């Protein structure tokens, strides 16, 4: 049972997962009839390799599901549905054996050979990747395959409903299409008995109850069943049919699908169903500000993010501002890590109302683990960048200058972050280029060296920071930020950097004085 105080706070929370969950409370004020579970769904098109945008939809839907569980005792299910009976429309840019794939254009994805040579089909390969990274995050979901549902007959009754309401569906769709498209549009797409291709041809309903349709295939009139996997639906009709057949209550979609949601909702009503609740999130963009595409492969892979940042940082990035377009590239990872830990550090002391609005509550499905982080990831990156070729053991050695009980056993999360920092510095970060100090910078660095020489080796970060700050105020700089910028550019070789008191305490006074000596030698 949920704590009554938590439920009361959740009912009033403005955090977006709770706002979404309250839509489901309004949908079923008395609970879902018969005690049936509330159905959440996410969709995936396996025409290309899954990317973070795919994962993001399951993550956000899970957050809404968790929020609903704090508001209601109604059971829930999450179905991750793969549209793997879609015809292969184009060959992705980021797969091998592209010429081979081109020979199978138009065929259901489960009938297209796997270009990687590891699975039964291209769809099976991509479905396996999807499930692998959903499992890695511990999502509670049920995987569903469009091909399995069509071929097993599980959609047959829903397909008869489409045939019964064929004209009503056309009345919804035709006004949205160009004239030339109207002439060939059909809600039902038969699978050619000759080529195995999913055909885009006009279809005549011969007998709705029997599921019979007629169409032309290579100049011949064919009469065949629409049931049992011998046809599939145009995707907007397919989406609506699935909502009705599965009783879907909640599904979110990208902003680019707003019109599709509108049309599919109308079709669901024609079929006698009720469209699900949901909202439209903004799309992730690549470093150039372009929409991420499975076929282009211009998005980050899950493996890339998890090489350079922990799982929680990715979940944090996905949680924040879902209705705002955000760039998704390697450069956003360090900030996401540090902001995640900042929110996590604030959580224990916050009142319950603020905790429920804290991203970490939704990332962890409740209170986060109690471990703290004694240094920021940004500071780690600066340390590793200055060290050059460094080992994990050497990094821990420097941390001992700054953290009294520094050890992997005491700080396992920090131990993992060191791996990420070493990888990010090796593969992503620009190599530091330290410039020579100029003008007043020379005297300021000389003064800093003298100040540090007079300090004990274990001087606190605060003591060092006060000295750095005083030099900047009295060193003849037009603005204090010019002094800090000079420190970053001459000592670290970066355009921005950490709190210098913390960095010097971490790197050690003697080592920091060596950096200053090297900088002055370049003047």
Coordinates of C-alpha atoms in Angstrom, one line a residue:
X1 CA 0.0 0.0 0.0
X2 CA 1.1 3.5 -0.8
X3 CA 1.8 5.9 2.1
X4 CA -1.2 8.2 2.3
X5 CA 1.0 11.3 2.7
X6 CA 2.9 10.3 -0.5
X7 CA -0.4 9.8 -2.3
X8 CA -1.7 13.1 -1.2
X9 CA 1.5 14.9 -2.3
X10 CA 1.5 13.1 -5.6
X11 CA -2.1 14.1 -6.3
X12 CA -1.0 17.7 -6.1
X13 CA 2.5 17.4 -7.7
X14 CA 3.2 19.4 -10.9
X15 CA 5.9 16.9 -11.9
X16 CA 5.0 15.8 -15.5
X17 CA 4.7 12.0 -14.7
X18 CA 2.1 12.8 -12.1
X19 CA 0.2 15.1 -14.4
X20 CA 0.1 12.3 -17.0
X21 CA -0.9 9.7 -14.4
X22 CA -3.8 11.9 -13.2
X23 CA -5.2 11.6 -16.8
X24 CA -5.7 7.9 -16.1
X25 CA -7.5 8.6 -12.8
X26 CA -9.9 10.8 -14.7
X27 CA -10.3 8.1 -17.4
X28 CA -11.3 5.6 -14.7
X29 CA -12.7 7.4 -11.7
X30 CA -14.0 4.2 -10.2
X31 CA -11.1 2.0 -11.4
X32 CA -11.0 0.0 -14.6
X33 CA -14.1 -2.2 -15.0
X34 CA -13.7 -5.7 -13.7
X35 CA -10.4 -4.8 -11.9
X36 CA -8.7 -5.1 -15.3
X37 CA -5.1 -3.7 -15.5
X38 CA -4.5 -0.3 -17.0
X39 CA -2.5 -0.9 -20.3
X40 CA 0.5 1.2 -21.2
X41 CA 2.0 0.7 -24.6
X42 CA 5.1 1.8 -26.4
X43 CA 5.7 1.2 -30.1
X44 CA 9.0 0.4 -32.0
X45 CA 9.6 0.2 -35.7
X46 CA 12.4 -2.2 -36.3
X47 CA 13.3 -0.9 -39.7
X48 CA 16.6 0.4 -38.2
X49 CA 18.8 -0.2 -35.2
X50 CA 17.2 1.0 -31.9
X51 CA 18.6 4.2 -30.6
X52 CA 18.3 6.3 -27.4
X53 CA 15.1 7.9 -28.7
X54 CA 13.5 4.4 -28.8
X55 CA 14.7 3.7 -25.2
X56 CA 13.6 7.1 -24.1
X57 CA 9.9 6.4 -24.9
X58 CA 9.9 3.3 -22.8
X59 CA 11.7 5.1 -19.9
X60 CA 9.2 8.0 -19.9
X61 CA 6.2 5.7 -20.2
X62 CA 7.6 3.7 -17.2
X63 CA 7.9 6.9 -15.2
X64 CA 4.2 7.6 -15.8
X65 CA 3.3 4.1 -14.9
X66 CA 5.3 4.4 -11.6
X67 CA 3.6 7.7 -10.9
X68 CA 0.2 6.1 -11.5
X69 CA 1.1 3.3 -9.1
X70 CA 1.6 6.0 -6.4
X71 CA -1.9 7.4 -7.1
X72 CA -3.9 4.2 -7.6
X73 CA -3.9 0.5 -6.5
X74 CA -5.2 -0.5 -10.0
X75 CA -2.8 -3.0 -11.6
X76 CA -0.9 -2.1 -14.7
X77 CA 0.8 -3.7 -17.7
X78 CA 3.4 -2.2 -20.1
X79 CA 3.4 -3.7 -23.6
X80 CA 6.5 -2.9 -25.8
X81 CA 5.1 -3.5 -29.3
X82 CA 7.3 -4.0 -32.3
X83 CA 5.8 -3.1 -35.7
X84 CA 7.9 -5.9 -37.3
X85 CA 5.4 -6.8 -40.0
X86 CA 5.9 -3.4 -41.7
X87 CA 7.4 -3.6 -45.2
X88 CA 11.0 -2.5 -45.5
X89 CA 10.7 0.8 -47.2
X90 CA 14.3 1.8 -47.5
X91 CA 17.7 0.4 -46.6
X92 CA 19.3 1.9 -43.5
X93 CA 22.6 3.7 -43.9
X94 CA 24.2 2.2 -40.8
X95 CA 24.0 -1.6 -41.5
X96 CA 26.2 -4.1 -43.5
X97 CA 25.1 -5.9 -46.6
X98 CA 23.0 -3.1 -47.9
X99 CA 22.8 -4.5 -51.4
X100 CA 21.3 -7.7 -50.1
X101 CA 18.7 -5.8 -48.1
X102 CA 17.8 -3.8 -51.2
X103 CA 16.7 -7.1 -52.8
X104 CA 14.0 -7.4 -50.2
X105 CA 12.4 -4.0 -50.2
X106 CA 8.7 -4.1 -49.5
X107 CA 8.7 -7.4 -47.7
X108 CA 7.7 -7.7 -44.0
X109 CA 10.7 -7.0 -41.8
X110 CA 10.4 -10.5 -40.3
X111 CA 10.9 -11.9 -43.9
X112 CA 14.0 -9.7 -44.6
X113 CA 17.3 -11.6 -44.0
X114 CA 19.4 -10.3 -41.1
X115 CA 22.3 -8.3 -42.7
X116 CA 24.4 -9.1 -39.6
X117 CA 23.9 -12.8 -40.0
X118 CA 23.0 -13.5 -36.4
X119 CA 19.2 -13.8 -36.3
X120 CA 16.3 -15.3 -38.2
X121 CA 15.5 -11.9 -39.8
X122 CA 16.3 -8.2 -39.8
X123 CA 13.4 -7.6 -37.4
X124 CA 14.4 -10.4 -35.1
X125 CA 17.9 -8.9 -34.9
X126 CA 16.6 -5.4 -34.1
X127 CA 14.0 -6.8 -31.7
X128 CA 16.7 -8.6 -29.8
X129 CA 18.7 -5.4 -29.5
X130 CA 15.6 -3.6 -28.2
X131 CA 14.9 -6.2 -25.6
X132 CA 18.6 -6.4 -24.6
X133 CA 18.8 -2.7 -23.7
X134 CA 15.3 -2.6 -22.1
X135 CA 16.4 -5.6 -19.9
X136 CA 19.6 -3.9 -19.0
X137 CA 17.6 -1.1 -17.3
X138 CA 15.4 -3.6 -15.6
X139 CA 12.2 -2.4 -17.2
X140 CA 9.0 -4.4 -16.4
X141 CA 7.4 -4.9 -19.8
X142 CA 5.9 -7.5 -22.1
X143 CA 7.3 -7.7 -25.6
X144 CA 4.8 -8.1 -28.4
X145 CA 5.5 -8.8 -32.1
X146 CA 3.2 -7.5 -34.8
X147 CA 4.0 -10.5 -36.9
X148 CA 3.1 -12.9 -34.1
X149 CA -0.2 -11.1 -33.4
X150 CA -1.2 -11.1 -37.1
X151 CA -0.1 -14.6 -38.0
X152 CA -1.5 -16.2 -34.8
X153 CA -4.9 -14.8 -35.4
X154 CA -4.9 -12.7 -32.3
X155 CA -5.8 -9.7 -34.4
X156 CA -8.3 -11.5 -36.6
X157 CA -11.5 -10.2 -34.9
X158 CA -10.1 -6.7 -34.8
X159 CA -9.3 -7.0 -38.6
X160 CA -12.9 -8.1 -39.2
X161 CA -13.9 -4.8 -37.4
X162 CA -11.7 -2.9 -39.8
X163 CA -13.4 -4.6 -42.8
X164 CA -16.9 -3.9 -41.3
X165 CA -16.1 -0.2 -40.9
X166 CA -14.0 0.1 -44.1
X167 CA -15.9 3.1 -45.4
X168 CA -15.9 4.9 -42.1
X169 CA -12.1 4.6 -42.0
X170 CA -11.8 5.8 -45.5
X171 CA -14.0 8.8 -44.5
X172 CA -11.4 9.7 -41.8
X173 CA -8.3 9.1 -43.9
X174 CA -9.1 10.3 -47.5
X175 CA -9.5 14.0 -46.6
X176 CA -6.0 14.0 -45.2
X177 CA -4.4 12.6 -48.4
X178 CA -3.2 14.2 -51.6
X179 CA -5.5 13.4 -54.6
X180 CA -3.1 11.0 -56.2
X181 CA -2.7 9.2 -52.9
X182 CA -6.5 9.0 -52.5
X183 CA -6.8 7.0 -55.7
X184 CA -4.6 4.2 -54.4
X185 CA -5.1 4.3 -50.6
X186 CA -6.3 1.3 -48.8
X187 CA -6.5 0.8 -45.0
X188 CA -5.6 -2.9 -45.6
X189 CA -2.3 -3.9 -47.2
X190 CA -2.4 -7.4 -48.6
X191 CA 0.7 -9.5 -48.6
X192 CA 1.4 -10.6 -52.2
X193 CA 1.1 -14.4 -52.6
X194 CA 3.5 -14.0 -55.6
X195 CA 6.3 -11.8 -54.3
X196 CA 5.8 -11.7 -50.5
X197 CA 5.8 -7.9 -50.7
X198 CA 3.3 -5.9 -48.5
X199 CA 1.3 -4.3 -51.4
X200 CA 0.2 -0.7 -51.5
X201 CA -2.9 -1.3 -53.8
X202 CA -6.6 -0.5 -53.6
X203 CA -8.5 -3.3 -51.9
X204 CA -12.1 -4.4 -52.2
X205 CA -13.9 -5.9 -49.2
X206 CA -15.5 -9.1 -50.5
X207 CA -16.8 -10.5 -47.2
X208 CA -16.1 -8.8 -43.9
X209 CA -17.2 -11.6 -41.7
X210 CA -15.2 -14.1 -43.6
X211 CA -12.3 -11.7 -43.8
X212 CA -12.1 -11.9 -47.6
X213 CA -10.6 -9.1 -49.7
X214 CA -9.8 -8.7 -53.4
X215 CA -6.9 -6.8 -55.0
X216 CA -4.8 -6.7 -58.2
X217 CA -1.3 -8.3 -58.0
X218 CA 0.9 -8.2 -61.1
X219 CA -2.2 -7.8 -63.4
X220 CA -4.2 -10.6 -61.8
X221 CA -7.2 -10.2 -59.6
X222 CA -6.6 -12.0 -56.3
X223 CA -9.2 -12.9 -53.7
X224 CA -7.7 -14.0 -50.4
X225 CA -8.2 -13.7 -46.7
X226 CA -7.0 -10.6 -44.8
X227 CA -6.6 -12.7 -41.7
X228 CA -3.9 -14.9 -40.3
X229 CA -1.0 -12.7 -41.4
X230 CA -2.0 -12.5 -45.1
X231 CA -2.4 -8.7 -44.7
X232 CA -1.5 -5.9 -42.4
X233 CA -3.0 -2.5 -41.9
X234 CA -1.7 1.0 -42.9
X235 CA 0.1 2.2 -39.9
X236 CA -2.4 4.8 -38.7
X237 CA -5.2 2.3 -39.0
X238 CA -2.9 -0.4 -37.5
X239 CA -2.2 1.9 -34.5
X240 CA -5.9 2.5 -33.9
X241 CA -6.8 -1.2 -34.3
X242 CA -4.1 -2.1 -31.8
X243 CA -5.4 0.3 -29.3
X244 CA -8.8 -1.2 -29.5
X245 CA -7.7 -4.9 -29.7
X246 CA -5.3 -4.6 -26.8
X247 CA -7.4 -2.1 -24.7
X248 CA -4.5 0.4 -24.6
X249 CA -5.1 3.2 -22.1
X250 CA -1.9 5.2 -22.4
X251 CA 0.7 5.8 -25.2
X252 CA 2.9 8.8 -25.7
X253 CA 4.3 9.8 -29.1
X254 CA 6.8 12.3 -30.6
X255 CA 5.7 15.7 -31.6
X256 CA 6.1 14.7 -35.3
X257 CA 3.2 12.3 -34.8
X258 CA 0.6 14.7 -33.5
X259 CA -1.5 14.5 -36.7
X260 CA -1.2 10.7 -36.7
X261 CA -2.5 10.6 -33.1
X262 CA -5.5 12.7 -34.2
X263 CA -6.3 10.4 -37.2
X264 CA -5.7 7.2 -35.3
X265 CA -7.9 8.4 -32.4
X266 CA -10.7 9.1 -34.9
X267 CA -10.3 5.6 -36.4
X268 CA -10.3 4.0 -32.9
X269 CA -13.7 5.6 -32.3
X270 CA -15.0 4.4 -35.7
X271 CA -14.0 0.9 -34.5
X272 CA -16.0 1.4 -31.3
X273 CA -13.0 1.9 -29.1
X274 CA -11.7 4.7 -26.9
X275 CA -8.3 6.3 -27.8
X276 CA -5.7 6.1 -25.1
X277 CA -4.4 9.0 -23.0
X278 CA -1.0 10.4 -23.7
X279 CA 1.1 13.4 -24.6
X280 CA 3.5 14.4 -27.4
X281 CA 7.1 14.9 -26.5
X282 CA 9.7 16.8 -28.4
X283 CA 12.3 15.0 -30.5
X284 CA 15.9 14.6 -29.7
X285 CA 18.2 16.3 -32.1
X286 CA 21.8 15.5 -33.2
X287 CA 24.8 17.8 -32.7
X288 CA 23.8 19.7 -35.9
X289 CA 20.2 20.3 -34.7
X290 CA 18.7 17.6 -37.0
X291 CA 16.1 15.1 -36.0
X292 CA 17.6 11.7 -35.0
X293 CA 16.8 9.0 -37.5
X294 CA 17.1 5.2 -37.3
X295 CA 17.9 4.9 -40.9
X296 CA 20.6 7.7 -40.9
X297 CA 22.1 6.4 -37.6
X298 CA 22.9 9.9 -36.6
X299 CA 21.8 9.4 -33.0
X300 CA 23.8 8.1 -30.0
X301 CA 23.6 4.4 -29.4
X302 CA 22.8 3.2 -25.9
X303 CA 26.3 1.6 -25.8
X304 CA 27.9 5.0 -26.6
X305 CA 26.2 6.8 -23.8
X306 CA 26.9 4.0 -21.3
X307 CA 30.6 4.0 -22.3
X308 CA 31.0 7.6 -21.1
X309 CA 28.2 7.9 -18.5
X310 CA 26.2 5.8 -16.1
X311 CA 22.6 4.7 -16.7
X312 CA 21.2 7.2 -14.3
X313 CA 22.6 10.1 -16.2
X314 CA 20.8 9.0 -19.4
X315 CA 17.6 8.6 -17.5
X316 CA 18.1 12.0 -16.0
X317 CA 18.6 13.6 -19.5
X318 CA 15.5 11.9 -20.8
X319 CA 13.4 13.0 -17.8
X320 CA 14.1 16.7 -18.0
X321 CA 11.8 18.9 -20.0
X322 CA 10.2 16.3 -22.3
X323 CA 8.3 18.9 -24.3
X324 CA 11.5 20.8 -25.2
X325 CA 13.8 19.8 -28.1
X326 CA 17.2 18.8 -26.9
X327 CA 20.4 18.0 -28.6
X328 CA 21.7 14.5 -28.0
X329 CA 25.4 14.0 -28.5
X330 CA 28.5 13.0 -26.5
X331 CA 29.1 16.5 -25.3
X332 CA 26.0 16.6 -23.1
X333 CA 27.0 13.6 -21.0
X334 CA 29.3 15.3 -18.4
X335 CA 26.7 17.9 -17.5
X336 CA 24.0 15.3 -17.3
X337 CA 26.1 13.3 -14.8
X338 CA 26.8 16.3 -12.6
X339 CA 23.3 17.6 -12.6
X340 CA 21.9 14.2 -11.8
X341 CA 24.2 14.0 -8.7
X342 CA 23.3 17.5 -7.7
X343 CA 19.6 16.6 -7.6
X344 CA 20.4 13.3 -5.9
X345 CA 22.4 15.1 -3.2
X346 CA 19.5 17.5 -2.6
X347 CA 16.8 14.7 -2.2
X348 CA 17.3 13.6 1.4
X349 CA 16.8 17.0 2.9
X350 CA 13.8 18.0 0.7
X351 CA 10.2 18.0 1.9
X352 CA 8.1 15.4 0.2
X353 CA 6.5 17.8 -2.2
X354 CA 10.0 18.7 -3.6
X355 CA 11.1 15.1 -3.5
X356 CA 8.2 14.2 -5.8
X357 CA 9.4 16.9 -8.3
X358 CA 13.0 15.8 -8.1
X359 CA 14.0 13.9 -11.2
X360 CA 15.8 11.2 -9.1
X361 CA 12.5 10.1 -7.6
X362 CA 11.2 9.2 -11.0
X363 CA 14.5 7.7 -12.2
X364 CA 14.7 5.4 -9.2
X365 CA 11.0 4.8 -8.7
X366 CA 11.3 6.3 -5.2
X367 CA 14.1 7.4 -2.9
X368 CA 17.6 7.0 -4.6
X369 CA 20.4 5.0 -3.0
X370 CA 22.1 6.8 -0.1
X371 CA 25.6 7.0 -1.6
X372 CA 27.1 10.4 -2.0
X373 CA 29.7 11.7 -4.5
X374 CA 32.7 13.6 -3.0
X375 CA 33.8 15.1 -6.3
X376 CA 32.0 16.2 -9.5
X377 CA 32.4 14.4 -12.8
X378 CA 33.6 17.7 -14.3
X379 CA 36.4 17.8 -11.7
X380 CA 37.3 14.2 -12.5
X381 CA 37.6 15.0 -16.2
X382 CA 39.8 18.0 -15.4
X383 CA 42.0 15.8 -13.2
X384 CA 42.3 13.0 -15.8
X385 CA 42.9 15.5 -18.6
X386 CA 45.9 17.1 -16.8
X387 CA 47.3 13.7 -15.8
X388 CA 47.4 12.6 -19.5
X389 CA 47.9 8.8 -19.7
X390 CA 46.4 7.8 -16.4
X391 CA 45.4 4.5 -14.8
X392 CA 42.4 4.1 -12.5
X393 CA 44.7 3.4 -9.6
X394 CA 46.6 6.6 -10.2
X395 CA 43.3 8.6 -10.2
X396 CA 42.4 7.0 -6.8
X397 CA 45.8 8.1 -5.6
X398 CA 45.1 11.7 -6.4
X399 CA 41.6 11.4 -4.9
X400 CA 43.3 10.5 -1.6
X401 CA 44.6 14.1 -1.5
X402 CA 41.0 15.3 -1.4
X403 CA 38.8 12.6 0.1
X404 CA 39.7 11.2 3.5
X405 CA 38.4 7.7 3.0
X406 CA 38.9 7.5 -0.8
X407 CA 38.5 3.9 -1.9
X408 CA 36.4 1.9 -4.4
X409 CA 34.7 0.1 -1.5
X410 CA 33.6 3.4 0.2
X411 CA 32.6 5.1 -3.1
X412 CA 31.5 2.4 -5.7
X413 CA 29.6 5.0 -7.8
X414 CA 32.8 7.2 -7.9
X415 CA 34.8 4.1 -8.9
X416 CA 32.5 3.6 -11.9
X417 CA 32.6 7.3 -12.8
X418 CA 36.4 7.1 -13.0
X419 CA 36.1 4.5 -15.7
X420 CA 33.7 6.8 -17.6
X421 CA 36.1 9.8 -17.1
X422 CA 39.1 7.8 -18.5
X423 CA 37.0 6.7 -21.5
X424 CA 35.6 10.2 -22.2
X425 CA 39.1 11.8 -21.9
X426 CA 40.6 9.1 -24.2
X427 CA 37.9 9.1 -26.9
X428 CA 35.9 12.3 -26.8
X429 CA 37.5 15.2 -25.0
X430 CA 39.7 17.6 -27.0
X431 CA 43.3 17.3 -26.2
X432 CA 44.3 20.2 -23.9
X433 CA 46.3 23.0 -25.5
X434 CA 47.7 25.3 -22.9
X435 CA 48.5 28.8 -24.0
X436 CA 51.1 31.1 -22.7
X437 CA 50.1 33.6 -20.0
X438 CA 50.0 37.3 -21.1
X439 CA 50.1 40.7 -19.4
X440 CA 48.8 40.8 -15.9
X441 CA 48.3 37.0 -16.0
X442 CA 52.0 36.4 -15.5
X443 CA 52.3 38.3 -12.3
X444 CA 49.0 36.8 -11.0
X445 CA 50.3 33.3 -11.7
X446 CA 53.6 34.1 -9.9
X447 CA 51.7 35.4 -6.9
X448 CA 49.5 32.2 -6.9
X449 CA 52.7 30.1 -6.9
X450 CA 54.0 32.0 -3.9
X451 CA 50.7 31.7 -2.0
X452 CA 50.6 27.9 -2.7
X453 CA 54.3 27.5 -1.6
X454 CA 53.4 29.0 1.8
X455 CA 50.5 26.6 2.3
X456 CA 50.7 23.2 4.0
X457 CA 50.3 20.2 1.6
X458 CA 46.9 19.4 3.1
X459 CA 45.5 22.9 2.8
X460 CA 41.7 22.8 2.3
X461 CA 40.0 23.5 -1.0
X462 CA 38.3 26.5 0.6
X463 CA 41.6 28.0 1.8
X464 CA 43.1 27.7 -1.7
X465 CA 40.0 29.1 -3.3
X466 CA 40.1 32.2 -1.1
X467 CA 43.7 32.8 -2.2
X468 CA 42.8 32.3 -5.8
X469 CA 39.8 34.7 -5.5
X470 CA 41.8 37.4 -3.7
X471 CA 44.5 37.3 -6.4
X472 CA 41.8 37.7 -9.1
X473 CA 40.3 40.7 -7.3
X474 CA 43.5 42.6 -6.8
X475 CA 45.5 41.4 -9.8
X476 CA 44.5 44.0 -12.3
X477 CA 41.9 42.0 -14.3
X478 CA 39.0 43.9 -15.8
X479 CA 36.6 41.2 -14.5
X480 CA 37.2 38.3 -12.1
X481 CA 36.0 35.8 -14.8
X482 CA 39.1 36.9 -16.9
X483 CA 41.3 35.5 -14.1
X484 CA 39.5 32.2 -14.0
X485 CA 39.5 31.9 -17.7
X486 CA 43.3 32.5 -17.7
X487 CA 43.8 29.7 -15.2
X488 CA 41.7 27.3 -17.3
X489 CA 43.5 28.2 -20.5
X490 CA 47.1 28.3 -19.2
X491 CA 47.0 25.5 -16.6
X492 CA 44.4 23.1 -17.9
X493 CA 44.2 23.9 -21.6
X494 CA 40.4 24.2 -21.6
X495 CA 38.0 27.1 -22.1
X496 CA 36.1 26.4 -18.9
X497 CA 36.9 24.4 -15.9
X498 CA 36.3 23.5 -12.2
X499 CA 36.5 25.5 -9.0
X500 CA 40.2 26.0 -8.9
X501 CA 40.5 25.5 -5.1
X502 CA 39.0 22.1 -5.4
X503 CA 41.1 21.2 -8.4
X504 CA 44.4 22.3 -6.7
X505 CA 43.5 20.4 -3.5
X506 CA 42.7 17.3 -5.6
X507 CA 45.7 17.5 -7.9
X508 CA 48.0 18.4 -5.0
X509 CA 49.8 21.7 -4.3
X510 CA 53.2 20.5 -5.5
X511 CA 51.7 19.2 -8.8
X512 CA 49.7 22.4 -9.3
X513 CA 52.9 24.4 -8.8
X514 CA 54.5 22.4 -11.5
X515 CA 51.6 23.3 -13.9
X516 CA 52.2 27.0 -13.0
X517 CA 55.9 26.7 -13.6
X518 CA 55.3 25.2 -17.0
X519 CA 52.9 28.0 -17.9
X520 CA 55.3 30.7 -16.8
X521 CA 58.0 29.0 -18.9
X522 CA 55.8 29.6 -21.9
X523 CA 55.4 33.3 -21.3

